[in-house]
Coordinates of C-alpha atoms in Angstrom, one line a residue:
M28 CA -41.8 40.7 4.7
A29 CA -41.4 39.2 8.2
S30 CA -40.4 35.6 8.4
L31 CA -42.5 33.0 10.1
I32 CA -40.2 32.9 13.1
E33 CA -40.5 36.7 13.5
K34 CA -44.3 36.6 13.2
A35 CA -44.4 33.8 15.8
A36 CA -42.1 35.8 18.1
Q37 CA -44.4 38.8 17.8
R38 CA -47.5 36.7 18.6
L39 CA -45.9 35.2 21.7
E40 CA -44.9 38.6 22.9
Q41 CA -48.5 39.8 22.5
L42 CA -49.8 36.8 24.5
R43 CA -47.2 37.4 27.2
Q44 CA -48.2 41.1 27.6
A45 CA -51.8 39.9 27.8
G46 CA -50.9 37.8 30.9
A47 CA -50.7 34.4 29.2
D48 CA -48.2 31.9 30.5
V49 CA -45.9 31.2 27.5
P50 CA -42.5 29.6 27.3
D51 CA -39.4 31.5 26.5
M52 CA -38.3 31.6 22.9
P53 CA -35.4 29.2 22.1
E54 CA -32.1 30.9 21.4
A55 CA -31.4 31.7 17.8
V56 CA -28.8 29.6 16.1
P57 CA -26.8 30.1 13.0
A58 CA -28.4 29.3 9.7
S59 CA -25.7 26.7 9.1
A60 CA -26.7 24.6 12.1
A61 CA -28.6 21.6 10.5
G62 CA -31.4 23.7 9.0
A63 CA -32.4 25.5 12.2
A64 CA -33.3 28.7 10.2
H65 CA -36.1 26.7 8.6
A66 CA -37.5 24.9 11.7
P67 CA -40.9 25.9 13.0
A68 CA -40.9 28.2 16.1
G69 CA -40.7 26.3 19.4
M70 CA -39.5 23.0 17.8
P71 CA -36.4 21.4 19.4
R72 CA -33.3 21.9 17.2
P73 CA -31.6 18.7 16.1
P74 CA -28.1 18.4 17.7
V75 CA -25.3 19.5 15.6
Q76 CA -23.0 16.5 15.0
P77 CA -19.3 17.3 15.4
Q78 CA -17.4 16.7 12.2
R79 CA -14.1 15.0 12.1
P80 CA -11.6 17.4 10.5
P81 CA -10.4 16.3 7.0
T82 CA -7.3 14.3 7.2
S83 CA -4.6 13.5 4.6
S84 CA -1.7 11.1 4.5
K85 CA 1.3 11.9 6.6
V86 CA 4.5 13.0 4.8
V87 CA 7.9 11.4 5.7
Q88 CA 11.3 12.3 4.4
L89 CA 13.5 9.6 3.0
D90 CA 17.3 10.1 3.4
L91 CA 18.0 9.8 -0.3
D92 CA 21.8 10.3 0.1
A93 CA 22.0 7.5 2.6
L94 CA 19.8 5.2 0.5
T95 CA 21.9 5.9 -2.6
E96 CA 25.1 5.2 -0.6
A97 CA 23.5 1.8 0.5
G98 CA 23.0 0.8 -3.1
F99 CA 19.3 1.6 -3.5
V100 CA 17.7 3.1 -6.6
T101 CA 16.9 6.7 -6.0
P102 CA 16.3 9.8 -8.1
K103 CA 19.9 10.7 -7.3
A104 CA 21.3 7.5 -8.7
Q105 CA 19.3 7.0 -11.9
R106 CA 22.3 5.9 -13.9
S107 CA 23.7 3.4 -11.5
L108 CA 24.1 -0.3 -12.5
T109 CA 21.3 -1.3 -10.1
A110 CA 19.0 1.3 -11.6
E111 CA 19.6 0.0 -15.1
Q112 CA 18.9 -3.6 -13.9
F113 CA 15.7 -2.6 -12.3
R114 CA 14.6 -0.8 -15.5
V115 CA 14.9 -4.2 -17.2
I116 CA 13.0 -6.0 -14.3
K117 CA 10.1 -3.6 -14.1
R118 CA 9.3 -3.4 -17.8
P119 CA 7.4 -6.7 -18.2
L120 CA 5.7 -6.1 -14.8
L121 CA 4.4 -2.7 -15.9
S122 CA 3.3 -4.1 -19.3
N123 CA 1.2 -6.7 -17.5
A124 CA -0.1 -4.2 -15.0
M125 CA -1.4 -1.9 -17.7
G126 CA -2.8 -4.6 -19.9
K127 CA -0.1 -4.2 -22.6
G128 CA 1.2 -7.8 -22.3
A129 CA 0.6 -10.7 -24.5
A130 CA -2.6 -11.5 -22.6
P131 CA -4.8 -9.6 -20.1
V132 CA -3.7 -10.2 -16.5
T133 CA -6.3 -10.0 -13.8
H134 CA -5.2 -7.7 -11.0
G135 CA -1.9 -7.2 -12.8
N136 CA -1.2 -4.0 -10.8
R137 CA -0.9 -6.1 -7.6
I138 CA 2.7 -7.4 -7.4
M139 CA 4.0 -9.5 -4.5
V140 CA 7.7 -9.7 -3.9
T141 CA 8.7 -12.8 -2.0
S142 CA 11.4 -15.5 -1.7
A143 CA 11.7 -19.2 -0.7
M144 CA 13.7 -18.5 2.5
A145 CA 14.7 -15.5 4.6
G146 CA 17.7 -13.4 3.9
E147 CA 17.6 -13.7 0.1
G148 CA 17.0 -9.9 -0.6
K149 CA 13.3 -9.6 -1.1
T150 CA 13.0 -6.4 0.8
F151 CA 15.9 -4.9 -1.1
T152 CA 14.2 -5.9 -4.3
A153 CA 10.8 -4.6 -3.3
I154 CA 12.1 -1.2 -2.3
N155 CA 14.2 -0.9 -5.5
L156 CA 11.3 -2.0 -7.6
A157 CA 9.0 0.5 -6.0
M158 CA 11.6 3.3 -6.3
S159 CA 12.2 2.5 -10.0
M160 CA 8.5 2.3 -10.9
A161 CA 7.9 5.6 -9.0
M162 CA 10.2 7.3 -11.5
E163 CA 7.8 6.5 -14.3
L164 CA 5.8 9.4 -15.7
D165 CA 2.4 7.7 -15.8
H166 CA 2.3 5.6 -12.6
T167 CA 2.1 6.0 -8.8
V168 CA 3.4 3.3 -6.5
L169 CA 2.2 2.1 -3.1
L170 CA 4.8 -0.1 -1.3
V171 CA 3.1 -2.3 1.4
D172 CA 5.1 -3.9 4.1
A173 CA 3.1 -7.2 4.2
D174 CA 5.8 -9.2 6.0
V175 CA 3.7 -8.9 9.1
S176 CA 5.8 -11.4 11.1
R177 CA 9.2 -9.7 10.5
P178 CA 8.5 -6.3 8.9
S179 CA 11.6 -4.6 7.6
V180 CA 10.6 -2.0 5.0
M181 CA 10.3 0.9 7.4
K182 CA 13.5 0.0 9.2
T183 CA 15.4 -0.3 6.0
L184 CA 14.2 3.1 4.9
G185 CA 15.2 4.6 8.2
L186 CA 11.6 5.3 9.3
P187 CA 9.7 4.6 12.5
S188 CA 6.9 2.0 12.5
G189 CA 3.3 3.0 13.0
P190 CA -0.3 2.1 12.1
G191 CA -0.6 0.1 8.9
L192 CA -1.9 -3.0 7.1
L193 CA -3.0 -5.1 10.1
D194 CA -4.7 -2.1 11.8
L195 CA -6.7 -1.4 8.7
L196 CA -7.9 -5.1 8.8
L197 CA -9.1 -4.9 12.4
A198 CA -12.4 -3.3 13.4
N199 CA -11.0 -0.2 14.9
E200 CA -11.0 3.5 14.0
T201 CA -7.8 3.4 11.9
E202 CA -8.5 4.9 8.4
M203 CA -6.5 4.6 5.3
S204 CA -5.3 8.3 5.6
D205 CA -4.1 7.5 9.1
A206 CA -1.8 4.8 7.9
L207 CA -0.5 5.9 4.4
L208 CA 2.8 7.7 4.4
R209 CA 3.6 10.0 1.4
T210 CA 7.3 10.4 0.8
N211 CA 9.6 13.0 -0.7
I212 CA 9.7 10.9 -3.8
D213 CA 6.6 12.4 -5.5
K214 CA 4.9 9.2 -6.7
L215 CA 5.9 6.8 -3.9
T216 CA 3.6 6.1 -0.9
L217 CA 4.2 3.6 1.9
L218 CA 1.9 1.5 4.0
P219 CA 3.6 0.0 7.1
S220 CA 2.8 -3.5 8.4
G221 CA 1.0 -2.1 11.4
T222 CA 0.5 -3.5 14.9
P223 CA 1.6 -7.1 15.3
H224 CA -1.3 -9.5 15.7
Q225 CA -1.3 -13.2 16.7
R226 CA -3.9 -14.0 14.0
A227 CA -2.2 -12.3 11.1
T228 CA -2.7 -15.2 8.7
E229 CA -6.5 -15.1 9.4
L230 CA -6.6 -11.4 8.9
L231 CA -4.8 -11.6 5.5
A232 CA -7.3 -14.4 4.5
S233 CA -10.3 -12.4 5.6
D234 CA -13.0 -10.6 3.6
A235 CA -11.6 -7.4 5.1
M236 CA -8.3 -8.0 3.3
S237 CA -10.1 -8.7 0.0
A238 CA -12.0 -5.5 0.4
L239 CA -8.9 -3.5 1.4
V240 CA -6.9 -4.7 -1.6
E241 CA -9.8 -3.9 -3.9
E242 CA -10.1 -0.4 -2.5
M243 CA -6.3 0.1 -2.9
G244 CA -6.5 -0.8 -6.6
R245 CA -9.7 1.0 -7.3
R246 CA -8.9 4.3 -5.6
Y247 CA -6.1 5.1 -8.1
P248 CA -6.3 3.0 -11.3
E249 CA -2.8 4.0 -12.4
R250 CA -1.3 2.9 -9.1
I251 CA 1.0 -0.1 -8.9
I252 CA 0.8 -1.8 -5.5
I253 CA 3.9 -3.7 -4.4
F254 CA 3.7 -6.1 -1.4
D255 CA 6.8 -7.1 0.4
S256 CA 5.7 -10.6 1.5
P257 CA 7.0 -13.1 4.0
P258 CA 9.1 -16.0 2.6
L259 CA 7.0 -18.7 1.1
L260 CA 8.5 -21.7 2.9
M261 CA 8.7 -20.1 6.3
T262 CA 5.2 -18.7 7.0
T263 CA 1.6 -19.3 5.7
E264 CA 0.9 -15.5 5.4
S265 CA 2.6 -15.3 2.0
R266 CA 0.6 -18.1 0.5
V267 CA -2.6 -16.5 1.6
L268 CA -1.5 -13.1 0.3
A269 CA -0.6 -14.6 -3.1
T270 CA -4.3 -15.4 -3.7
H271 CA -4.9 -11.6 -4.0
M272 CA -2.1 -11.0 -6.5
G273 CA -1.9 -10.7 -10.3
Q274 CA 2.0 -11.0 -10.5
I275 CA 4.6 -12.5 -8.2
V276 CA 8.3 -11.7 -8.1
M277 CA 10.4 -14.4 -6.4
V278 CA 13.9 -13.4 -5.3
V279 CA 16.5 -16.1 -5.3
Q280 CA 20.0 -15.6 -3.8
A281 CA 22.4 -16.9 -6.4
G282 CA 24.7 -19.6 -5.1
Q283 CA 22.7 -20.0 -1.9
T284 CA 19.1 -21.1 -2.5
Q285 CA 18.7 -24.7 -3.5
R286 CA 16.8 -25.5 -6.7
A287 CA 14.5 -27.9 -4.7
Q288 CA 13.6 -25.0 -2.4
V289 CA 12.8 -22.8 -5.5
R290 CA 10.5 -25.5 -7.0
H291 CA 8.8 -26.1 -3.7
A292 CA 8.1 -22.4 -3.2
L293 CA 6.7 -22.0 -6.7
E294 CA 4.4 -25.0 -6.1
T295 CA 2.7 -23.0 -3.2
I296 CA 1.6 -20.2 -5.6
E297 CA 0.1 -22.2 -8.5
N298 CA -3.0 -19.9 -8.7
C299 CA -1.0 -16.8 -9.7
P300 CA -0.5 -16.8 -13.5
I301 CA 2.6 -14.5 -13.7
K302 CA 5.8 -15.4 -11.9
L303 CA 9.1 -13.6 -12.4
M304 CA 12.3 -14.6 -10.8
V305 CA 15.1 -12.3 -9.7
L306 CA 18.6 -13.6 -9.0
N307 CA 20.2 -11.5 -6.3
Q308 CA 24.0 -11.2 -5.8
V309 CA 24.6 -13.1 -9.0
R310 CA 28.1 -13.6 -10.4
E311 CA 29.1 -14.2 -14.0
E312 CA 29.7 -17.9 -13.5
E313 CA 26.3 -18.4 -11.9
R314 CA 24.1 -16.7 -14.5
N315 CA 22.9 -19.9 -16.0
S316 CA 23.3 -22.3 -13.1
Y317 CA 19.6 -22.3 -12.2
G318 CA 18.5 -23.1 -15.7
Y319 CA 15.3 -21.0 -15.7
G320 CA 16.2 -17.9 -17.7
Y321 CA 18.7 -15.2 -18.3
G322 CA 20.4 -12.9 -15.8
Y323 CA 22.0 -9.6 -15.2
G324 CA 23.9 -8.7 -12.1
S325 CA 26.9 -7.9 -10.0
E326 CA 27.8 -8.7 -6.4
Q327 CA 25.4 -6.0 -5.1
A328 CA 22.7 -5.8 -7.7
A329 CA 19.7 -7.9 -8.6
A330 CA 19.2 -10.0 -11.7
A331 CA 16.1 -10.9 -13.6
A332 CA 15.0 -14.3 -15.0
D333 CA 11.7 -14.1 -16.7
T334 CA 9.5 -17.2 -16.0
S335 CA 6.1 -15.8 -16.8
A336 CA 3.5 -18.5 -17.3

């Protein structure tokens, strides 16, 4: 049975042979072109919109040998002293993140790693914590370089900078898949800080940031998101970022950071219910000198002092 288009074409040809002035038939188009096969004869076809090819996160290769040599936790150094210490540090964080702690923690899977001052080892701690958590069987980890003033995660990992957090907060064409970097550690993904911006604090305090953090946590419910934050007493970005967090890890350099600085830094993040301290570069005689918990450590490794509220 002839289709409507074929019948219309036959009728137009009959009129043309009879001497009638009729327009040429439009060119046939593939059936997949926006329903053209079902359009009435002679009607203009809707333009076919070009589709953006599907994209996926880029893949980067971490030099695991070099990172292991530098004292970082990697799959190749699972039995090192540092690896054992971070197993202790991550356990209460994971319990809170998965709702297995003493009380439910809102946004417990959002963890900010910060310090009072610069140079206390927060990036070292953030990377090691992310590496250690990525070795868990039931979780994936997203490590975000949120130190937008002085980003160092990518440099520490030996990777080039690129689009990242700040680009996602701006009204441009950067999409999440353009910025995320999958690594050769199966469950570890990175998000660079992105293009520097003079209004970084305002961007982190914007509704766009709230929406972005919500999207990060909602897309993969089992994902732990670790933010390497600026120091609390040196910038305002970290205080703004803390408002989006469920847990905060504060790194303190043993024998260097003053107790007054620690107290002042903690006062800036009163709204976050869970705070955990990490003593970095702790020596035996310094384990109890700060008076806020217990510690593990060596000259290179980090030490935990649990101060959860």
